[in-house]
């Protein structure tokens, strides 16, 4: 018995010894760079117990048996096994030949890229460094499938428009931008401060509910790493800028000959009796365009200790315009702070603050228009005092000299965040986001006289001033809980609430009779206070949003993925019974490559099928359920007529936001040892409840009164269908040489499927005397061009006589040399009922192609961007007899058989100036967006001078554009109805950069 008891005690002691556990924590880093690795999977060998590192590479286990083995796995790195023999276990992982798997920031959380079930695109720090964008939005152009980026103008500081999977709305198509958790804008951020940009394109964006329909752009800015010494980085570049194009217009001699011909054709006295002495004349484009400079400086300090990390940066950007740089420039300053502190093992506090200022000068948009149309026979200081060119065209240099204006702004944005982890798997976040922006603008218009009755003449000087403050505060609290059940069932639950308040307060004033007719004295306080024209107005806004949201994510063995979410939003901008709605989505994925039949496949390394469907909102429309007293009214008091106010637009208490239903089916594939990656998507979107302004209603309701307007009504539906393909190929990956290729293409087709009562929405101006040229109507894309369809040029009177009459278009006589229009409705006459779809300003295809390579210390990158299947309207010509003309008129019709494309010249009334496909051009283009070569000095050499990195580079942005479009820039676009109409748009500049990156 004693032997048995002794044996039992020995077994118990051995069991207790073997079962001794310890708490283990540590950090996982990249063996080469020393940077922490987030998302590393850590598994206790022989069990299903595991965890993963956080964004700082940190991990911890509460209880682990001594002598157990940790298995570290991270895609792109070699797996590593480490025996547990101490409480602090730091590990370094070596890169493998596999492709890296990013951590993707999604709404209110993050996921490994391979686990994402939605459609996302990512732009990283390397791309931003290569492109050197002034506005970070530009970095999305050509680098991300499904995303089109267009400038509203090439002027410094101009707004950049983003379209995610095309135009779906007739109003607002801009995506929601979230910066580090708060709602912000890309144009206020220093691009050097950005770590990554993630674009959510499908129904997974429903986590943002009422604002997610146009897609969501998630921006993550840089922050230091824990336990890393202070690192200082200085980046700077200088750029020389120039225009990429000048339009081919007539010189003085050509101009005089052309005008003489037009006068002769009309039986008028020739305006130029001696053409031979005119020569080239004044090239007004040469006078307006100039070379300009661009400068950028950025310095940052980052690092961290055991319980804190920090990132501080400052930057300044100065850009002069390539047109009249003394009146066209932009300056932005940024100071950024990103600080995180561990208050305890479970509680973390962080603060982000971005302070920025901007200052810009600009000029009247008609400057280039006047430069193109002003006659080359005038000298640079010569005015058209006798109205030879008409009342609408003036000397552009004089117009520029009389242009005075400035816009200044400053703001601060960011958030305060508390993150608490009370128990394993549970993470609670509460954050307050804020954005405060102060803006002021001053525009001075002096007394000016360009000639008799010119529309630009001013008999009184005036100053317009505007000051406004916009404030946005957002408070969000949400919790995320991760738990694995029964070994193979992995779950993540997220629930939270959000409240937001947007406030606006502005004052606008116009004063007249500025002292000394001088910009120096252009201030409201100095103008004539007794002037009846003097005006003072105020504006204010108060928008409030309340939201609740929840999401459940589930996977079985990491192979079968599912996510479902719901968000309930309420918005104060609509009537009380229309303010609240629910938005939801479901996404699913299947990692086919994890199945046994593909698990050991040597060709297919990764294969995932995914799908998503859900509803999202587009918050457009403000206080449509209220009628404002902004109409005009006249009343009789004491026998006198008195001006007053009346109801403006009719109210619509049933108005609400737009709703999008989105479907996406996608495939992610890695082949040939992860060298080739393919991402393909098919998508559909139905946008319902499109808000249509001034919707036709009965005149009995009083909308026809002065200043009145019909209500805005949810009355339209559109549908977008398309596909995306993104391919990346890591052709060569060696220590001294690497070569990578990337290509993406997106196809989008939009169609209006329903408008209440078949109403038609019109917009877009062309010339004078033409009907609106842009439309939204059933069966057509939003914003298509409606006009006459040409059928060549009449060559003989017999052709004119045999053709259906064109008198219904306005001109009583049609002659040989005039444009022949098609009778599209076959009713035997040509009139405005024959107008048809003659173009679409939105491209069918968006494409990007990039190449990157490294050879020893040299690096090379290039980016190309293309848009195909888009049209633009040539609207920079003025149809007055004596203005200058494009050079294509040198190929005009001068007799039978001479031209079948350009009409004759005459001063007689014709139908040739009506909007038709003669003025619509194919604006497809391919642009070399960026090409860069850099050299990084060897570390051994740099250590001697106290540097850890020194890189010099040269780069060219907007090197060339291949296009048939005859205007300045086919990439300038914006809006929906009225987009693609070029009235002499400010072109984007070509930039030659020289820069350096220093780190120490």
Short mmCIF file of C-alpha atoms in Angstrom, two decimals, residues 273-583:
data_model
loop_
_atom_site.label_atom_id
_atom_site.label_comp_id
_atom_site.label_asym_id
_atom_site.label_seq_id
_atom_site.Cartn_x
_atom_site.Cartn_y
_atom_site.Cartn_z
CA UNK A 273 -8.06 96.22 -96.76
CA UNK A 274 -4.35 95.41 -96.32
CA UNK A 275 -3.79 91.92 -94.91
CA UNK A 276 -0.14 91.59 -95.90
CA UNK A 277 1.11 93.91 -93.15
CA UNK A 278 -0.55 92.11 -90.21
CA UNK A 279 1.95 89.28 -89.66
CA UNK A 280 1.43 86.92 -86.71
CA UNK A 281 -0.18 89.52 -84.43
CA UNK A 282 -0.70 88.95 -80.71
CA UNK A 283 -0.85 85.41 -79.41
CA UNK A 284 -3.06 85.91 -76.38
CA UNK A 285 -2.36 82.44 -75.02
CA UNK A 286 1.35 83.26 -74.91
CA UNK A 287 0.49 86.40 -72.98
CA UNK A 288 -1.64 84.52 -70.43
CA UNK A 289 0.34 81.32 -69.87
CA UNK A 290 3.57 81.41 -67.89
CA UNK A 291 6.05 79.07 -66.28
CA UNK A 292 5.47 78.67 -62.56
CA UNK A 293 7.07 77.15 -59.47
CA UNK A 294 5.87 74.61 -56.95
CA UNK A 295 7.61 74.10 -53.60
CA UNK A 296 6.97 71.61 -50.83
CA UNK A 297 8.71 71.11 -47.48
CA UNK A 298 7.81 68.48 -44.92
CA UNK A 299 9.49 67.50 -41.66
CA UNK A 300 8.37 64.88 -39.15
CA UNK A 301 9.45 63.40 -35.82
CA UNK A 302 8.23 59.97 -34.74
CA UNK A 303 9.03 57.28 -32.22
CA UNK A 304 7.85 55.80 -28.98
CA UNK A 305 8.64 54.33 -25.59
CA UNK A 306 7.35 51.42 -23.56
CA UNK A 307 3.89 52.91 -23.13
CA UNK A 308 3.57 55.68 -25.68
CA UNK A 309 4.10 56.55 -29.34
CA UNK A 310 4.08 59.83 -31.19
CA UNK A 311 4.18 61.45 -34.61
CA UNK A 312 4.62 65.18 -35.19
CA UNK A 313 4.95 66.84 -38.57
CA UNK A 314 4.90 70.23 -40.24
CA UNK A 315 4.64 71.05 -43.93
CA UNK A 316 4.27 73.93 -46.34
CA UNK A 317 3.16 73.84 -49.98
CA UNK A 318 3.40 76.83 -52.32
CA UNK A 319 2.08 76.62 -55.87
CA UNK A 320 1.90 79.33 -58.50
CA UNK A 321 -0.53 78.99 -61.40
CA UNK A 322 0.53 78.42 -65.00
CA UNK A 323 -1.87 81.20 -65.99
CA UNK A 324 -1.23 84.68 -64.61
CA UNK A 325 0.73 83.46 -61.59
CA UNK A 326 0.48 86.88 -59.92
CA UNK A 327 -3.28 86.31 -59.64
CA UNK A 328 -3.35 82.49 -59.45
CA UNK A 329 -1.63 80.77 -56.52
CA UNK A 330 -2.15 78.52 -53.54
CA UNK A 331 -0.42 78.10 -50.16
CA UNK A 332 -1.16 75.43 -47.56
CA UNK A 333 0.45 74.89 -44.15
CA UNK A 334 -0.09 71.84 -41.94
CA UNK A 335 0.95 70.94 -38.41
CA UNK A 336 0.05 67.39 -37.38
CA UNK A 337 0.11 65.64 -34.00
CA UNK A 338 -0.70 61.98 -33.43
CA UNK A 339 -0.09 60.76 -29.88
CA UNK A 340 -1.00 57.50 -28.17
CA UNK A 341 -0.47 56.72 -24.47
CA UNK A 342 -1.10 53.52 -22.50
CA UNK A 343 -2.66 54.68 -19.25
CA UNK A 344 -2.68 51.08 -18.08
CA UNK A 345 -2.44 47.63 -19.63
CA UNK A 346 -6.14 47.84 -20.44
CA UNK A 347 -6.69 51.54 -21.14
CA UNK A 348 -5.21 53.59 -23.96
CA UNK A 349 -5.69 57.28 -24.78
CA UNK A 350 -4.87 58.91 -28.11
CA UNK A 351 -5.22 62.36 -29.61
CA UNK A 352 -5.00 63.42 -33.23
CA UNK A 353 -4.85 67.05 -34.30
CA UNK A 354 -4.29 68.53 -37.75
CA UNK A 355 -4.05 72.30 -37.92
CA UNK A 356 -4.00 73.78 -41.40
CA UNK A 357 -4.19 77.09 -43.18
CA UNK A 358 -4.80 77.85 -46.82
CA UNK A 359 -4.55 80.97 -48.93
CA UNK A 360 -5.39 81.27 -52.61
CA UNK A 361 -5.93 83.78 -55.36
CA UNK A 362 -7.89 83.18 -58.52
CA UNK A 363 -9.47 84.96 -61.44
CA UNK A 364 -12.67 85.05 -63.42
CA UNK A 365 -13.34 81.77 -65.23
CA UNK A 366 -13.90 83.73 -68.45
CA UNK A 367 -10.24 84.79 -68.69
CA UNK A 368 -9.18 81.98 -71.04
CA UNK A 369 -12.44 82.32 -72.95
CA UNK A 370 -11.63 85.98 -73.65
CA UNK A 371 -8.03 85.10 -74.49
CA UNK A 372 -9.14 82.64 -77.16
CA UNK A 373 -11.72 84.93 -78.70
CA UNK A 374 -9.94 88.30 -78.58
CA UNK A 375 -8.64 89.26 -82.02
CA UNK A 376 -4.89 88.78 -82.71
CA UNK A 377 -4.86 92.10 -84.58
CA UNK A 378 -5.13 94.01 -81.27
CA UNK A 379 -2.03 94.93 -79.30
CA UNK A 380 -1.52 93.76 -75.73
CA UNK A 381 -2.62 97.12 -74.32
CA UNK A 382 -5.31 97.82 -76.91
CA UNK A 383 -8.98 97.85 -76.00
CA UNK A 384 -11.89 97.09 -78.29
CA UNK A 385 -13.48 100.47 -77.58
CA UNK A 386 -15.71 100.41 -80.68
CA UNK A 387 -17.19 96.96 -79.97
CA UNK A 388 -15.71 95.48 -83.12
CA UNK A 389 -15.70 92.11 -81.32
CA UNK A 390 -19.10 92.56 -79.70
CA UNK A 391 -20.07 93.39 -76.14
CA UNK A 392 -19.06 90.01 -74.61
CA UNK A 393 -15.33 89.88 -75.45
CA UNK A 394 -12.67 92.11 -73.90
CA UNK A 395 -8.88 92.31 -73.66
CA UNK A 396 -7.98 89.41 -71.30
CA UNK A 397 -4.95 91.22 -69.88
CA UNK A 398 -7.10 94.20 -68.95
CA UNK A 399 -9.63 91.85 -67.40
CA UNK A 400 -6.82 90.24 -65.41
CA UNK A 401 -5.49 93.60 -64.24
CA UNK A 402 -8.94 94.42 -62.90
CA UNK A 403 -9.20 91.12 -61.01
CA UNK A 404 -8.66 91.28 -57.25
CA UNK A 405 -9.60 88.56 -54.86
CA UNK A 406 -8.33 86.30 -52.12
CA UNK A 407 -9.60 83.42 -50.08
CA UNK A 408 -8.12 82.50 -46.71
CA UNK A 409 -8.98 79.72 -44.36
CA UNK A 410 -7.73 77.98 -41.26
CA UNK A 411 -9.00 74.95 -39.44
CA UNK A 412 -8.27 72.28 -36.91
CA UNK A 413 -9.54 68.72 -37.05
CA UNK A 414 -8.93 65.41 -35.36
CA UNK A 415 -10.24 63.33 -32.49
CA UNK A 416 -9.78 62.26 -28.90
CA UNK A 417 -10.07 58.54 -28.27
CA UNK A 418 -10.23 56.20 -25.30
CA UNK A 419 -9.76 52.49 -25.91
CA UNK A 420 -10.51 50.01 -23.11
CA UNK A 421 -9.98 46.24 -23.02
CA UNK A 422 -11.71 45.02 -19.85
CA UNK A 423 -11.47 41.31 -20.68
CA UNK A 424 -9.81 39.20 -23.31
CA UNK A 425 -11.48 39.63 -26.68
CA UNK A 426 -13.50 42.74 -25.77
CA UNK A 427 -12.46 46.17 -27.01
CA UNK A 428 -14.45 49.33 -26.23
CA UNK A 429 -13.76 52.59 -28.05
CA UNK A 430 -15.17 56.02 -27.37
CA UNK A 431 -14.00 58.94 -29.50
CA UNK A 432 -14.93 62.53 -30.17
CA UNK A 433 -14.14 63.80 -33.64
CA UNK A 434 -14.10 67.47 -34.48
CA UNK A 435 -13.54 69.79 -37.42
CA UNK A 436 -13.62 73.58 -37.14
CA UNK A 437 -12.96 75.67 -40.23
CA UNK A 438 -12.90 79.45 -40.53
CA UNK A 439 -13.02 80.98 -43.97
CA UNK A 440 -12.96 84.51 -45.25
CA UNK A 441 -13.10 85.83 -48.77
CA UNK A 442 -12.69 89.28 -50.29
CA UNK A 443 -13.34 90.23 -53.91
CA UNK A 444 -12.84 93.74 -55.23
CA UNK A 445 -14.34 94.97 -58.51
CA UNK A 446 -12.95 98.35 -59.59
CA UNK A 447 -14.52 100.88 -61.94
CA UNK A 448 -13.62 99.68 -65.42
CA UNK A 449 -14.47 100.55 -68.99
CA UNK A 450 -13.52 98.26 -71.88
CA UNK A 451 -15.61 99.97 -74.50
CA UNK A 452 -19.17 100.99 -75.27
CA UNK A 453 -21.74 98.69 -73.62
CA UNK A 454 -19.28 95.90 -72.76
CA UNK A 455 -20.79 93.44 -70.31
CA UNK A 456 -17.67 93.68 -68.12
CA UNK A 457 -17.97 97.46 -67.69
CA UNK A 458 -18.43 98.69 -64.13
CA UNK A 459 -19.46 102.23 -63.34
CA UNK A 460 -19.18 101.71 -59.59
CA UNK A 461 -16.48 100.02 -57.59
CA UNK A 462 -17.60 97.35 -55.15
CA UNK A 463 -16.24 94.88 -52.63
CA UNK A 464 -17.74 91.55 -51.60
CA UNK A 465 -16.72 90.04 -48.27
CA UNK A 466 -17.64 86.75 -46.72
CA UNK A 467 -16.79 85.22 -43.37
CA UNK A 468 -18.00 81.87 -42.12
CA UNK A 469 -17.32 79.25 -39.50
CA UNK A 470 -18.16 75.58 -39.99
CA UNK A 471 -18.11 73.27 -36.98
CA UNK A 472 -18.58 69.51 -36.94
CA UNK A 473 -18.59 67.42 -33.77
CA UNK A 474 -19.05 63.67 -33.80
CA UNK A 475 -19.17 61.37 -30.79
CA UNK A 476 -19.01 57.63 -31.30
CA UNK A 477 -18.88 54.76 -28.86
CA UNK A 478 -18.65 51.18 -30.00
CA UNK A 479 -17.55 47.80 -28.69
CA UNK A 480 -15.99 44.86 -30.51
CA UNK A 481 -15.95 41.34 -29.09
CA UNK A 482 -13.97 38.47 -30.60
CA UNK A 483 -14.57 34.89 -29.54
CA UNK A 484 -13.88 31.42 -30.91
CA UNK A 485 -16.45 28.75 -30.12
CA UNK A 486 -15.97 25.02 -30.39
CA UNK A 487 -12.49 25.47 -31.86
CA UNK A 488 -13.54 26.29 -35.44
CA UNK A 489 -16.27 28.93 -35.11
CA UNK A 490 -14.67 32.37 -35.09
CA UNK A 491 -16.90 35.35 -34.37
CA UNK A 492 -16.57 39.09 -34.07
CA UNK A 493 -19.43 41.29 -32.88
CA UNK A 494 -19.52 45.08 -33.12
CA UNK A 495 -22.17 47.39 -31.74
CA UNK A 496 -22.19 51.13 -31.27
CA UNK A 497 -23.81 54.50 -31.49
CA UNK A 498 -22.91 57.78 -33.17
CA UNK A 499 -24.19 61.34 -32.90
CA UNK A 500 -23.10 64.23 -35.10
CA UNK A 501 -23.80 67.93 -35.21
CA UNK A 502 -22.84 70.18 -38.14
CA UNK A 503 -23.11 73.92 -37.53
CA UNK A 504 -22.60 76.76 -40.00
CA UNK A 505 -22.62 80.49 -39.41
CA UNK A 506 -21.74 82.99 -42.11
CA UNK A 507 -22.11 86.63 -43.01
CA UNK A 508 -22.02 88.04 -46.54
CA UNK A 509 -21.80 91.71 -47.44
CA UNK A 510 -21.43 93.82 -50.55
CA UNK A 511 -20.47 97.49 -50.46
CA UNK A 512 -20.13 100.08 -53.21
CA UNK A 513 -17.95 103.12 -53.94
CA UNK A 514 -14.65 101.88 -52.57
CA UNK A 515 -12.36 104.82 -51.69
CA UNK A 516 -9.76 105.63 -54.36
CA UNK A 517 -11.14 102.78 -56.47
CA UNK A 518 -8.35 100.76 -54.88
CA UNK A 519 -7.97 97.20 -53.58
CA UNK A 520 -6.01 98.63 -50.67
CA UNK A 521 -9.18 100.27 -49.37
CA UNK A 522 -11.56 97.49 -50.35
CA UNK A 523 -13.38 96.93 -47.08
CA UNK A 524 -17.08 97.09 -46.28
CA UNK A 525 -16.47 99.56 -43.46
CA UNK A 526 -15.01 102.08 -45.91
CA UNK A 527 -17.74 101.91 -48.56
CA UNK A 528 -20.76 104.19 -48.92
CA UNK A 529 -23.06 103.21 -46.07
CA UNK A 530 -25.98 105.14 -47.62
CA UNK A 531 -25.94 103.23 -50.90
CA UNK A 532 -29.25 101.48 -51.60
CA UNK A 533 -27.32 98.72 -53.35
CA UNK A 534 -25.37 97.86 -50.24
CA UNK A 535 -26.39 94.42 -48.96
CA UNK A 536 -25.87 92.38 -45.85
CA UNK A 537 -26.95 88.76 -45.50
CA UNK A 538 -26.38 85.97 -43.06
CA UNK A 539 -26.51 82.22 -43.35
CA UNK A 540 -26.71 79.50 -40.74
CA UNK A 541 -27.23 75.78 -40.57
CA UNK A 542 -27.75 73.13 -37.92
CA UNK A 543 -27.77 69.50 -39.06
CA UNK A 544 -27.99 66.67 -36.54
CA UNK A 545 -27.56 62.95 -37.06
CA UNK A 546 -28.18 60.09 -34.64
CA UNK A 547 -27.18 56.52 -35.41
CA UNK A 548 -27.09 53.01 -33.98
CA UNK A 549 -25.20 50.23 -35.70
CA UNK A 550 -24.24 46.61 -35.28
CA UNK A 551 -22.26 44.01 -37.16
CA UNK A 552 -21.67 40.27 -36.80
CA UNK A 553 -18.74 38.57 -38.52
CA UNK A 554 -18.36 34.81 -38.59
CA UNK A 555 -16.09 32.27 -40.18
CA UNK A 556 -15.83 28.53 -39.96
CA UNK A 557 -12.25 27.24 -39.98
CA UNK A 558 -11.26 30.50 -41.68
CA UNK A 559 -12.72 29.17 -44.94
CA UNK A 560 -16.38 30.13 -44.93
CA UNK A 561 -16.88 33.82 -44.20
CA UNK A 562 -20.02 35.78 -43.37
CA UNK A 563 -20.78 39.32 -42.27
CA UNK A 564 -24.09 41.01 -41.57
CA UNK A 565 -24.67 44.55 -40.42
CA UNK A 566 -27.44 47.04 -39.79
CA UNK A 567 -27.45 50.76 -39.13
CA UNK A 568 -30.35 52.92 -38.06
CA UNK A 569 -29.95 56.61 -38.92
CA UNK A 570 -31.95 59.69 -38.11
CA UNK A 571 -31.38 63.09 -39.80
CA UNK A 572 -32.83 66.44 -38.77
CA UNK A 573 -32.92 67.83 -42.31
CA UNK A 574 -36.20 66.08 -43.15
CA UNK A 575 -39.70 66.16 -41.74
CA UNK A 576 -40.17 64.36 -38.44
CA UNK A 577 -41.92 61.33 -39.91
CA UNK A 578 -39.29 61.01 -42.67
CA UNK A 579 -36.13 61.29 -40.60
CA UNK A 580 -35.33 57.69 -39.67
CA UNK A 581 -34.46 54.65 -41.75
CA UNK A 582 -32.59 51.37 -41.53
CA UNK A 583 -29.65 50.42 -43.76
#
